[in-house]
Amino acid sequence: AFFACKETYKRDLPGRIIGVSLDAHGKPALRMALQTREQHIKRDKATSNICTAQALLANMAAAYSVYHGKEGLQQIAKTVHTLAKNLAESAKSLGYMVKHQLFFDTLYLQMPQGALLNTLKEKAEAKAINFYYWNATDFSIQIGEGTTEADIVEIVQVLADALGKTAPALKTADVALPPQFLRSDDILAHPVFSAHRSETKMMRYLKYLENKDLSLVHSMIPLGSCTMKLNAATELMPLSWAEFANMHPFAPEAQTLGYREILSDLQNLLSEITGFYATSLQPNSGAQGEYAGLRVIQTYFESKQQNRNICLIPASAHGTNPASAAMCGMKIVVVACDAEGNIDILDLAQKVKEHAENVAVLMLTYPSTHGVYEENVRACIDLVHGVGAQVYMDGANMNAQVAYTSPGFLGADVCHLNLHKTFAIPHGGGGPGAGPICVAKHLADFLPGHPLYAGMQAKPLSAVSAAPFGSALIVLISYSYIRMMGEHGLRQATANAILNANYMRKRLENYYRAMYLGAKGHVAHELLLDLRAMKKETGVEVADIAKRLMDYGFHAPTVAFPLADTLMIEPTESEDKAELDRFCDAMIAIAEEIDNIKKGVYALQESPLKHAPHTAEELIAEDWQKPYSKKQAFFPLPYLQRQKYWVPVKRVDNAHGDRNLICACPPIEMYQDVSN
């Protein structure tokens, strides 16, 4: 859903906001605005804890508006209301009561005196029609864009058959929407909403936008802690099958037996993989999974009349954890880490002792966000269990555990799984996400319920998502992934992810310092590069490396997280050695450019790093007065001559965009090439 607010509250708005700023050439540019309020930066002070903003779905809705425009949307609304109004007139003529005189697309109806709702239900389901039944006499019917006049005729026939009457002829005259509800202001006035009214133009517009994106079709995306892995075509295929895609989340259970069999099987598989007793698929993202998992723990303690409200969170935990705890009203106590990046067990012991009666949970990430396996993880868990508290293990790095160990085996009580990370659901483009939670046996009865789904109605913790199984369509990807991989394949994926990270660490060790090596000198599935000394010596920022990587055809690793002036790299198991080498070659070439700054070949502000990324507009410009060649700027390595990703915009001024938060449509000039 889209979420809007008044100007007053814009800096407290959760979710993703796209704002307008300026690039290095002073041209308008779009960027993610107000990022500093988000969970990985502000932690427990964050006002946004939506990791997997459903940007893909938002873009689908936006594209729908772009294609139809004001006139198309108004015509759709008029058609829907006309069908609903004509259906209402037919229902009234049969003796049904329309309980609301003002309605748009949904009729709330009451059976005639003496008529049985069960008879109507039988007649409707015999025609494969589902109404929504509120009680013994009331039901509702919703009309949508996909509803046709023929559908209305069939519905009227069912209404008549339920009463043993003859169906009246359907009125087909257009019905005007009530004038008091019509907008008088102009909407969708921007040219983009009127320029793409044919399928050909719309397809070209979407391709025009797609061409601006750097995605996995171009290169690896090495975002540490985000796991941008392969989303195989075979796993994505079921999403287009009508039997799954067109299933309503509240369809009668008798009509969803096959779907629920798959969901039940997936729950069992995830429970087995995590070493837990039960799984809920309801949370719609990792952040929502964290929230749900903490609410399970809170509800468990409430059932025992215990008012525990302290959440212990190590500094090495996933960035979302403190914000999730704050959303649950918990008090966050941070646990320190030692010089090797491990939880400081003495600090943990002291804080467990200090808050013994009020500690509800320890939230830890394993392997940690520092990219190391905590060798004392079981001792940490035992400390917390010793005072009657629970242990929540963040599943963000589950892809470094699968088939080798598990949260349940280690002794945790709850974990959430980022299915868009470990289990192959697309992470790029912002979802759709899924963040199931898995729990030990003593917490199974406290998993989220749902007031509109049989078997979930009596749960002490109510729904955390609109639908009982969350993003039920999208989890088919993970189901296919697990079933096709099998135990051997899942184990191999984990091994390859760890191997790839350590291969990159070894290749880069002479150019960049890797932090937090484990006891044996290795990292887990991701590595953290420490650039603090490099910044101090040369002035080069991590953002400079991130921008320069675009010129080499790569998305940047995770920047300045979990520590400032660091890059976190995660290759995943999906990338082969050739791609790992290509990325390492780019990083080594950038290290040589940094070395040129040290040697005085060019000054910092005149270096390729400070001017990156370089656009095609600069390539064709006749005036080139930089101290490095165009070849160095645009084609610094040979592979770029074969396949070059062209950055569509220069470096964006982040501070300008945050100081001047503008979320309205960008200037029309930005769209002239499209609208023309």
XYZ file of C-alpha atoms in Angstrom:
676
model
C 0.000 0.000 0.000
C 0.966 3.607 -0.418
C 1.068 5.680 2.748
C 0.707 9.454 2.840
C 0.948 12.139 5.484
C 0.766 15.886 5.982
C 3.837 18.053 5.512
C 4.231 18.222 9.301
C 4.990 14.522 9.625
C 7.124 13.910 6.539
C 10.352 13.324 8.474
C 8.677 10.717 10.672
C 7.115 8.811 7.776
C 8.043 5.102 7.719
C 8.872 3.329 4.486
C 10.775 4.370 1.417
C 10.545 7.942 0.116
C 11.875 8.962 -3.292
C 12.818 12.629 -3.356
C 14.249 15.092 -5.852
C 17.787 16.404 -5.560
C 20.509 17.664 -7.911
C 23.412 15.824 -9.493
C 26.988 17.090 -9.834
C 26.018 18.900 -13.051
C 23.133 20.699 -11.336
C 20.476 18.606 -13.073
C 17.413 17.194 -11.279
C 17.957 13.690 -9.965
C 15.849 11.193 -8.054
C 17.192 9.502 -4.935
C 16.116 7.710 -1.796
C 15.388 10.537 0.623
C 15.845 10.768 4.401
C 17.847 7.557 4.618
C 19.365 8.640 7.915
C 16.073 7.937 9.689
C 16.215 4.250 8.767
C 16.868 1.260 10.976
C 20.433 0.425 9.955
C 21.619 3.954 10.788
C 19.397 5.161 13.638
C 18.940 1.729 15.238
C 16.525 2.151 18.171
C 15.934 5.820 17.242
C 14.781 4.917 13.715
C 11.407 6.114 12.476
C 11.467 3.628 9.595
C 11.936 -0.089 10.061
C 10.601 -1.318 6.750
C 13.491 -3.232 5.228
C 11.711 -4.816 2.331
C 9.615 -1.920 1.183
C 7.378 -3.493 -1.456
C 8.799 -1.249 -4.161
C 8.182 -3.776 -6.933
C 4.467 -3.820 -6.154
C 4.420 -0.037 -5.797
C 5.975 0.254 -9.247
C 3.315 -2.058 -10.673
C 0.612 0.177 -9.230
C 2.391 3.260 -10.540
C 2.692 1.712 -14.014
C -1.043 1.018 -13.930
C -1.664 4.731 -13.349
C 0.886 5.728 -15.993
C -0.873 3.580 -18.585
C -4.468 4.591 -17.786
C -3.958 8.187 -16.709
C -6.708 10.332 -15.206
C -9.259 9.581 -17.911
C -8.694 5.838 -17.835
C -8.918 5.581 -14.058
C -12.106 7.651 -14.032
C -13.658 5.428 -16.694
C -12.745 2.315 -14.733
C -14.267 3.798 -11.585
C -17.446 4.712 -13.448
C -17.756 1.228 -14.965
C -17.217 -0.501 -11.611
C -19.766 1.719 -9.868
C -22.293 1.241 -12.667
C -22.057 -2.542 -12.377
C -22.364 -2.363 -8.580
C -25.351 -0.015 -8.784
C -27.163 -2.140 -11.374
C -26.495 -5.273 -9.311
C -27.929 -3.498 -6.255
C -31.118 -2.615 -8.146
C -31.562 -6.218 -9.264
C -30.937 -7.517 -5.736
C -33.499 -5.111 -4.278
C -36.086 -6.172 -6.855
C -35.631 -9.763 -5.659
C -36.231 -8.771 -2.029
C -32.664 -8.445 -0.720
C -31.944 -5.450 1.499
C -29.033 -3.213 0.488
C -27.850 -2.061 3.897
C -25.823 0.943 2.658
C -27.376 3.507 0.378
C -24.009 5.067 -0.443
C -21.443 2.656 -1.850
C -18.822 2.505 -4.576
C -17.850 -1.067 -5.450
C -19.027 -3.194 -2.504
C -22.601 -4.192 -1.664
C -23.535 -5.179 1.865
C -26.727 -7.249 1.554
C -29.217 -8.916 3.888
C -31.261 -11.996 3.043
C -35.045 -11.541 2.716
C -37.094 -12.577 5.731
C -37.189 -16.370 5.992
C -34.583 -17.022 3.289
C -31.572 -19.133 4.221
C -28.025 -17.880 3.727
C -26.764 -21.471 3.401
C -28.997 -21.962 0.367
C -27.431 -18.891 -1.256
C -23.939 -20.175 -0.386
C -24.651 -23.561 -1.968
C -26.053 -21.998 -5.150
C -23.117 -19.565 -5.410
C -20.375 -22.141 -4.839
C -22.021 -24.480 -7.357
C -21.330 -21.708 -9.903
C -17.764 -21.201 -8.555
C -18.723 -17.817 -7.059
C -17.549 -16.751 -3.594
C -19.402 -14.102 -1.615
C -18.262 -12.965 1.809
C -20.597 -14.190 4.569
C -20.677 -12.026 7.681
C -23.250 -13.838 9.810
C -26.457 -15.865 9.451
C -28.211 -13.232 7.319
C -25.668 -10.773 5.894
C -23.198 -11.117 3.035
C -21.230 -8.822 0.758
C -20.253 -8.721 -2.906
C -17.367 -6.727 -4.296
C -17.146 -5.625 -7.916
C -13.737 -5.069 -9.486
C -12.225 -4.008 -12.779
C -12.177 -7.629 -13.908
C -15.927 -8.040 -13.333
C -17.945 -8.097 -16.541
C -21.611 -7.546 -17.329
C -21.894 -11.297 -17.933
C -20.595 -11.885 -14.389
C -23.303 -9.612 -12.991
C -25.986 -11.500 -14.928
C -24.687 -14.754 -13.417
C -24.632 -13.282 -9.902
C -28.227 -12.044 -10.275
C -29.223 -15.530 -11.429
C -27.648 -17.040 -8.287
C -29.464 -14.499 -6.077
C -32.722 -15.417 -7.774
C -32.147 -19.188 -7.596
C -31.510 -18.941 -3.845
C -35.017 -17.558 -3.439
C -36.665 -19.758 -6.070
C -37.457 -16.704 -8.194
C -36.944 -15.670 -11.811
C -33.966 -13.421 -12.382
C -34.894 -9.883 -13.483
C -33.379 -8.329 -16.584
C -30.194 -6.444 -15.752
C -30.199 -2.678 -16.171
C -27.258 -1.556 -18.269
C -27.535 2.236 -18.192
C -24.461 4.151 -17.035
C -24.689 5.481 -13.491
C -23.000 8.702 -12.426
C -20.908 8.719 -9.290
C -22.408 10.874 -6.516
C -21.250 14.445 -7.247
C -20.411 15.191 -3.593
C -17.614 12.620 -3.762
C -16.005 13.743 -7.009
C -12.680 15.563 -6.886
C -12.592 19.067 -8.268
C -8.794 19.421 -8.322
C -6.616 18.177 -11.131
C -4.905 14.823 -10.727
C -2.179 13.000 -12.668
C -1.421 16.143 -14.665
C 2.216 15.266 -15.288
C 2.976 14.333 -18.932
C 4.091 10.849 -17.914
C 0.421 9.994 -17.210
C -0.734 10.827 -20.725
C 2.127 9.759 -22.983
C 1.833 5.948 -22.916
C -1.648 4.901 -23.971
C -0.700 2.027 -26.292
C 0.903 -1.252 -25.318
C 3.834 -0.476 -27.625
C 4.559 2.889 -25.985
C 4.079 1.484 -22.499
C 6.447 -1.403 -23.205
C 9.091 0.986 -24.532
C 8.674 3.277 -21.536
C 9.167 0.405 -19.097
C 12.211 -0.754 -21.065
C 13.534 2.823 -21.014
C 13.315 2.741 -17.216
C 14.753 -0.756 -16.966
C 17.787 0.296 -18.988
C 18.707 2.734 -16.227
C 19.023 -0.081 -13.708
C 22.115 -2.018 -12.770
C 20.823 -5.467 -11.870
C 21.928 -9.081 -11.604
C 21.579 -9.389 -15.370
C 24.641 -7.121 -15.619
C 26.849 -8.269 -12.772
C 27.039 -9.530 -9.230
C 25.567 -7.254 -6.574
C 27.901 -7.687 -3.596
C 25.740 -6.065 -0.920
C 26.891 -7.426 2.413
C 24.077 -8.519 4.741
C 21.597 -8.338 1.847
C 22.353 -11.571 -0.035
C 21.587 -10.702 -3.655
C 21.614 -14.240 -5.029
C 20.216 -15.969 -8.091
C 16.434 -16.117 -8.458
C 16.207 -19.056 -10.850
C 13.633 -19.067 -13.651
C 12.259 -22.440 -12.577
C 11.507 -21.054 -9.105
C 9.740 -18.000 -10.530
C 7.501 -19.877 -12.972
C 4.689 -20.835 -10.526
C 4.016 -17.158 -9.812
C 2.430 -16.826 -13.241
C 0.151 -19.845 -12.857
C -3.472 -18.749 -12.405
C -4.120 -21.560 -9.914
C -1.810 -19.777 -7.486
C -1.787 -16.157 -8.643
C -5.573 -15.744 -8.697
C -6.296 -17.397 -5.362
C -7.960 -15.036 -2.891
C -6.371 -15.126 0.584
C -9.787 -15.717 2.177
C -11.121 -18.272 -0.301
C -12.971 -21.154 1.408
C -10.610 -23.788 2.735
C -12.235 -26.493 0.603
C -11.042 -24.581 -2.477
C -7.435 -24.199 -1.319
C -6.430 -27.737 -0.338
C -3.483 -27.972 -2.747
C -2.202 -24.498 -1.905
C -2.397 -25.179 1.824
C -0.617 -28.510 1.361
C 2.332 -26.652 -0.180
C 2.295 -24.010 2.564
C 2.175 -26.705 5.257
C 5.024 -28.582 3.601
C 7.081 -25.374 3.419
C 6.425 -24.679 7.107
C 7.672 -28.166 7.965
C 10.750 -27.768 5.771
C 11.657 -24.417 7.341
C 11.133 -25.873 10.819
C 13.464 -28.756 9.967
C 16.114 -26.456 8.470
C 16.082 -24.143 11.497
C 15.814 -26.920 14.073
C 12.569 -25.528 15.479
C 9.131 -26.961 16.241
C 6.762 -24.678 14.316
C 6.750 -21.945 11.657
C 4.434 -19.063 10.745
C 4.542 -17.723 7.180
C 2.538 -14.629 8.045
C 5.179 -11.846 8.352
C 5.684 -10.004 5.056
C 9.334 -8.996 5.461
C 12.384 -9.544 7.596
C 11.625 -6.434 9.640
C 8.057 -7.601 10.173
C 9.405 -11.035 11.083
C 11.555 -9.460 13.778
C 8.549 -7.568 15.112
C 6.398 -10.715 15.069
C 9.094 -12.814 16.755
C 9.485 -10.293 19.564
C 5.702 -10.082 19.970
C 5.612 -13.882 20.308
C 8.117 -13.626 23.169
C 6.187 -10.770 24.795
C 2.906 -12.694 24.553
C 4.588 -15.749 26.049
C 5.743 -13.744 29.080
C 2.331 -12.091 29.397
C 0.801 -15.569 29.669
C 3.140 -16.193 32.619
C 2.264 -12.811 34.179
C 5.845 -11.651 33.769
C 6.496 -8.042 32.823
C 9.902 -8.361 31.168
C 10.743 -5.447 28.868
C 14.520 -5.352 28.302
C 16.037 -6.445 25.005
C 19.783 -7.115 24.975
C 21.304 -6.420 21.554
C 25.001 -6.901 20.733
C 26.689 -4.194 18.686
C 27.303 -6.895 16.035
C 23.597 -7.629 15.537
C 21.689 -6.950 12.350
C 20.864 -3.247 11.985
C 17.105 -3.740 12.110
C 17.070 -5.365 15.548
C 17.050 -2.278 17.799
C 14.359 -0.571 15.723
C 12.158 -3.696 15.902
C 12.579 -3.881 19.667
C 11.709 -0.193 19.972
C 8.564 -0.770 17.892
C 7.528 -3.396 20.451
C 7.978 -0.892 23.277
C 11.037 -2.625 24.679
C 14.020 -0.969 26.347
C 17.241 -1.654 24.410
C 20.480 -2.415 26.235
C 23.503 -2.679 23.926
C 26.095 -5.384 24.561
C 29.680 -4.569 23.590
C 31.889 -6.528 21.206
C 35.576 -7.325 21.571
C 38.381 -6.349 19.193
C 37.751 -9.434 17.040
C 34.101 -8.547 16.550
C 32.695 -11.196 18.902
C 30.154 -10.538 21.628
C 32.003 -9.466 24.792
C 30.772 -12.264 27.014
C 31.912 -10.509 30.188
C 29.863 -7.434 29.250
C 26.903 -9.689 28.435
C 27.224 -11.482 31.765
C 27.331 -8.184 33.641
C 24.222 -6.849 31.888
C 22.312 -10.118 32.292
C 23.067 -10.002 36.025
C 22.160 -6.321 36.291
C 18.780 -6.730 34.564
C 18.107 -10.370 35.453
C 14.424 -10.038 36.397
C 13.539 -7.732 33.509
C 15.453 -9.254 30.588
C 13.009 -10.579 28.031
C 15.285 -11.465 25.155
C 18.759 -11.415 23.674
C 18.670 -10.601 19.948
C 21.778 -11.873 18.236
C 22.832 -12.548 14.661
C 24.773 -15.693 13.770
C 27.129 -15.493 12.059
C 27.224 -11.896 13.186
C 26.934 -8.829 10.982
C 30.695 -8.517 11.468
C 30.948 -11.626 9.300
C 32.246 -14.000 11.973
C 30.947 -17.130 13.651
C 30.643 -16.391 17.361
C 32.650 -19.183 18.970
C 31.033 -18.487 22.350
C 27.483 -18.320 21.003
C 26.234 -21.206 23.141
C 27.734 -19.698 26.284
C 25.913 -16.437 25.483
C 22.635 -18.302 25.008
C 23.098 -20.234 28.269
C 23.695 -16.983 30.167
C 20.390 -15.553 28.981
C 18.428 -18.757 29.561
C 19.877 -18.833 33.061
C 17.708 -15.868 34.092
C 14.570 -17.206 32.359
C 14.830 -14.988 29.262
C 14.513 -15.990 25.618
C 16.997 -15.881 22.734
C 16.027 -14.447 19.355
C 18.378 -15.312 16.509
C 18.177 -13.011 13.512
C 18.023 -15.133 10.368
C 19.567 -12.510 8.084
C 22.714 -14.625 7.758
C 20.991 -17.998 7.682
C 22.625 -18.685 4.314
C 25.857 -19.288 6.236
C 24.170 -21.920 8.433
C 21.828 -24.037 6.313
C 22.519 -27.787 6.544
C 25.591 -27.250 8.755
C 24.006 -25.915 11.922
C 20.762 -24.210 12.935
C 19.343 -21.730 15.459
C 17.504 -24.565 17.216
C 20.652 -26.671 17.447
C 22.524 -23.726 18.947
C 19.798 -23.297 21.584
C 17.845 -20.237 20.385
C 14.078 -19.960 20.937
C 12.951 -17.891 17.939
C 14.321 -16.884 14.574
C 12.994 -15.138 11.525
C 14.040 -16.036 8.007
C 14.604 -13.554 5.211
C 13.255 -15.691 2.385
C 14.477 -12.976 0.020
C 18.003 -13.739 1.165
C 18.747 -17.362 1.945
C 15.807 -18.915 0.123
C 15.931 -17.222 -3.286
C 13.013 -14.786 -3.301
C 14.048 -11.684 -5.322
C 15.528 -8.994 -3.099
C 16.167 -6.443 -5.829
C 13.542 -3.831 -6.565
C 12.194 -4.046 -3.053
C 10.431 -7.346 -2.734
C 7.836 -8.645 -2.375
C 9.365 -9.914 0.810
C 8.589 -12.693 3.242
C 9.915 -13.092 6.782
C 8.547 -16.286 8.379
C 9.268 -16.922 12.028
C 10.256 -20.295 13.467
C 9.888 -21.098 17.172
C 10.691 -23.729 19.766
C 7.856 -25.920 21.046
C 7.060 -23.836 24.132
C 6.325 -20.814 21.903
C 4.286 -22.565 19.199
C 0.915 -21.585 20.688
C 1.938 -17.912 20.579
C 2.546 -17.661 16.826
C 0.407 -14.985 15.087
C -3.260 -15.758 14.597
C -5.825 -14.272 12.237
C -9.437 -13.292 13.031
C -10.701 -14.260 9.562
C -9.081 -17.656 9.180
C -10.303 -20.879 10.784
C -7.792 -22.419 13.152
C -6.095 -19.073 13.843
C -8.926 -17.187 15.507
C -8.242 -18.150 19.124
C -4.543 -17.267 19.123
C -3.394 -14.939 21.937
C -1.313 -12.933 19.438
C -3.445 -11.513 16.652
C -2.471 -10.967 13.028
C 0.702 -9.107 12.067
C -0.239 -9.078 8.362
C -3.433 -8.618 6.376
C -3.448 -12.210 5.102
C -3.095 -15.356 7.235
C -0.122 -16.698 5.237
C 1.430 -13.352 4.327
C 2.878 -13.246 0.812
C 1.573 -16.719 0.025
C 2.251 -16.463 -3.703
C 5.850 -15.383 -3.340
C 6.838 -18.167 -0.921
C 6.344 -20.663 -3.749
C 9.798 -19.543 -4.904
C 11.371 -20.713 -1.660
C 9.369 -23.928 -1.721
C 10.631 -24.692 -5.238
C 14.190 -23.731 -4.248
C 14.290 -26.039 -1.222
C 12.620 -28.938 -3.011
C 14.911 -28.735 -6.055
C 18.100 -28.202 -4.041
C 17.503 -30.934 -1.486
C 19.719 -31.402 1.548
C 22.889 -31.915 -0.489
C 22.264 -28.841 -2.650
C 21.491 -26.616 0.330
C 24.653 -27.777 2.091
C 26.704 -27.101 -1.048
C 25.200 -23.608 -1.372
C 26.264 -22.766 2.182
C 29.768 -24.103 1.569
C 30.127 -22.163 -1.684
C 28.947 -18.909 -0.097
C 31.637 -19.217 2.581
C 34.276 -20.306 0.069
C 33.502 -17.385 -2.270
C 33.793 -14.820 0.530
C 37.120 -16.223 1.672
C 38.438 -16.377 -1.890
C 37.680 -12.672 -2.320
C 39.247 -11.895 1.051
C 42.441 -13.639 -0.059
C 42.559 -11.936 -3.475
C 42.074 -8.484 -1.955
C 44.308 -8.852 1.115
C 47.265 -6.980 -0.410
C 45.062 -3.995 -1.270
C 42.442 -3.735 1.481
C 42.426 -4.749 5.132
C 39.716 -7.264 6.044
C 38.365 -6.861 9.566
C 37.139 -9.434 12.065
C 38.774 -12.630 10.925
C 37.727 -15.634 12.953
C 39.974 -17.741 15.161
C 41.341 -19.522 12.089
C 41.833 -16.382 10.045
C 38.703 -16.777 7.920
C 35.443 -14.869 7.452
C 31.986 -16.346 7.197
C 29.858 -15.652 4.100
C 30.744 -11.947 3.938
C 33.794 -9.802 4.578
C 34.200 -6.330 6.004
C 36.889 -4.095 4.477
C 38.329 -1.447 6.784
C 39.008 1.804 4.891
C 39.630 4.050 7.885
C 43.415 4.197 7.431
C 42.986 4.770 3.690
C 40.608 7.652 4.356
C 42.993 9.203 6.857
C 45.942 8.944 4.472
C 44.306 9.970 1.183
C 40.907 11.491 1.991
C 39.127 8.874 -0.127
C 35.666 8.066 1.267
C 33.827 4.752 1.023
C 31.230 6.615 -1.056
C 33.952 7.457 -3.600
C 34.724 3.770 -4.075
C 31.013 3.001 -4.275
C 30.492 5.580 -7.029
C 33.625 4.539 -8.932
C 32.467 0.907 -8.966
C 29.552 2.036 -11.152
C 32.068 2.949 -13.857
C 33.370 -0.607 -13.632
C 29.841 -1.977 -14.061
C 29.221 -3.015 -10.458
C 26.780 -2.132 -7.737
C 28.602 -1.064 -4.595
C 28.917 -3.320 -1.553
C 27.125 -2.222 1.599
C 28.582 1.152 2.596
C 29.371 2.266 6.156
C 27.565 -0.643 7.793
C 27.941 -2.145 10.315
C 30.779 0.322 10.933
C 31.529 3.733 9.483
C 34.223 3.852 6.756
C 33.846 0.192 5.848
C 32.604 -1.814 2.878
C 30.781 -5.083 3.494
C 30.984 -7.545 0.597
C 28.872 -10.667 0.160
C 29.386 -12.646 -3.055
C 26.779 -15.379 -2.284
C 27.061 -18.891 -3.708
C 25.486 -17.844 -7.025
C 28.615 -16.281 -8.517
C 31.303 -18.291 -10.280
C 35.037 -17.676 -10.004
C 35.154 -15.592 -13.196
C 32.662 -13.083 -11.793
C 34.419 -12.985 -8.426
C 37.666 -12.249 -10.248
C 36.030 -9.546 -12.350
C 34.833 -7.763 -9.204
C 38.207 -8.217 -7.501
C 39.932 -6.842 -10.603
C 37.738 -3.743 -10.359
C 38.510 -3.294 -6.660
C 42.258 -3.742 -7.300
C 42.126 -1.208 -10.147
C 40.422 1.259 -7.790
C 43.137 0.592 -5.194
C 45.703 1.534 -7.842
C 43.794 4.769 -8.534
C 43.917 5.518 -4.822
C 47.639 4.792 -4.900
C 47.981 7.369 -7.711
C 46.535 9.960 -5.317
C 49.238 9.045 -2.801
C 51.905 9.366 -5.502
C 50.593 12.736 -6.626
C 49.597 11.615 -10.138
C 46.432 13.600 -9.558
C 44.940 15.398 -6.589
C 42.069 13.859 -4.657
C 39.482 16.310 -5.987
C 40.688 15.755 -9.564
C 40.800 11.970 -9.309
C 38.509 9.486 -11.093
C 37.058 8.581 -7.709
C 35.781 12.073 -6.908
C 34.366 12.565 -10.413
C 32.713 9.136 -10.528
C 30.417 8.021 -11.883
C 31.124 9.145 -15.445
C 28.135 9.500 -17.791
C 27.797 9.082 -21.555
C 27.176 12.812 -21.777
C 30.723 13.392 -20.532
C 32.117 10.878 -23.003
C 30.812 12.803 -26.015
C 31.729 16.204 -24.602
C 34.497 17.851 -26.613
C 35.874 19.654 -23.558
C 37.813 17.169 -21.397
C 40.153 18.830 -18.918
C 40.670 16.129 -16.348
C 44.190 14.858 -15.484
C 43.258 11.308 -16.535
C 42.172 10.004 -19.931
C 38.688 9.200 -21.151
C 39.795 5.591 -21.417
C 40.673 5.629 -17.711
C 37.332 7.213 -16.903
C 35.042 5.010 -18.995
C 36.937 1.842 -19.944
C 39.556 1.281 -17.216
C 39.499 -2.513 -17.692
C 39.241 -4.509 -20.958
C 35.937 -6.279 -20.174
C 34.139 -2.913 -20.230
C 34.707 -2.640 -23.979
C 32.580 -5.741 -24.427
C 29.799 -4.842 -22.000
C 29.423 -1.373 -20.550
C 26.749 -0.203 -18.117
C 26.136 3.507 -18.657
C 25.265 5.407 -15.513
C 22.250 7.636 -16.252
C 23.063 10.339 -13.699
C 26.092 11.977 -12.097
C 26.785 11.797 -8.384
C 23.743 13.010 -6.496
C 23.879 15.648 -3.775
C 22.407 13.743 -0.823
C 22.511 16.649 1.623
C 20.622 18.936 -0.782
C 17.895 16.323 -1.156
C 17.498 15.914 2.594
C 17.514 19.650 3.349
C 14.986 20.314 0.603
C 12.655 17.339 0.783
C 10.629 17.425 -2.427
C 8.467 14.395 -3.108
C 6.227 15.827 -5.826
C 6.726 14.949 -9.487
C 10.139 16.069 -10.756
C 10.306 18.916 -13.256
C 8.671 18.183 -16.595
C 12.005 18.689 -18.352
C 13.155 15.351 -16.980
C 10.463 13.634 -19.031
C 10.612 15.570 -22.287
C 12.452 12.788 -24.107
C 9.804 10.292 -22.980
C 6.637 12.329 -23.500
C 7.798 13.398 -26.947
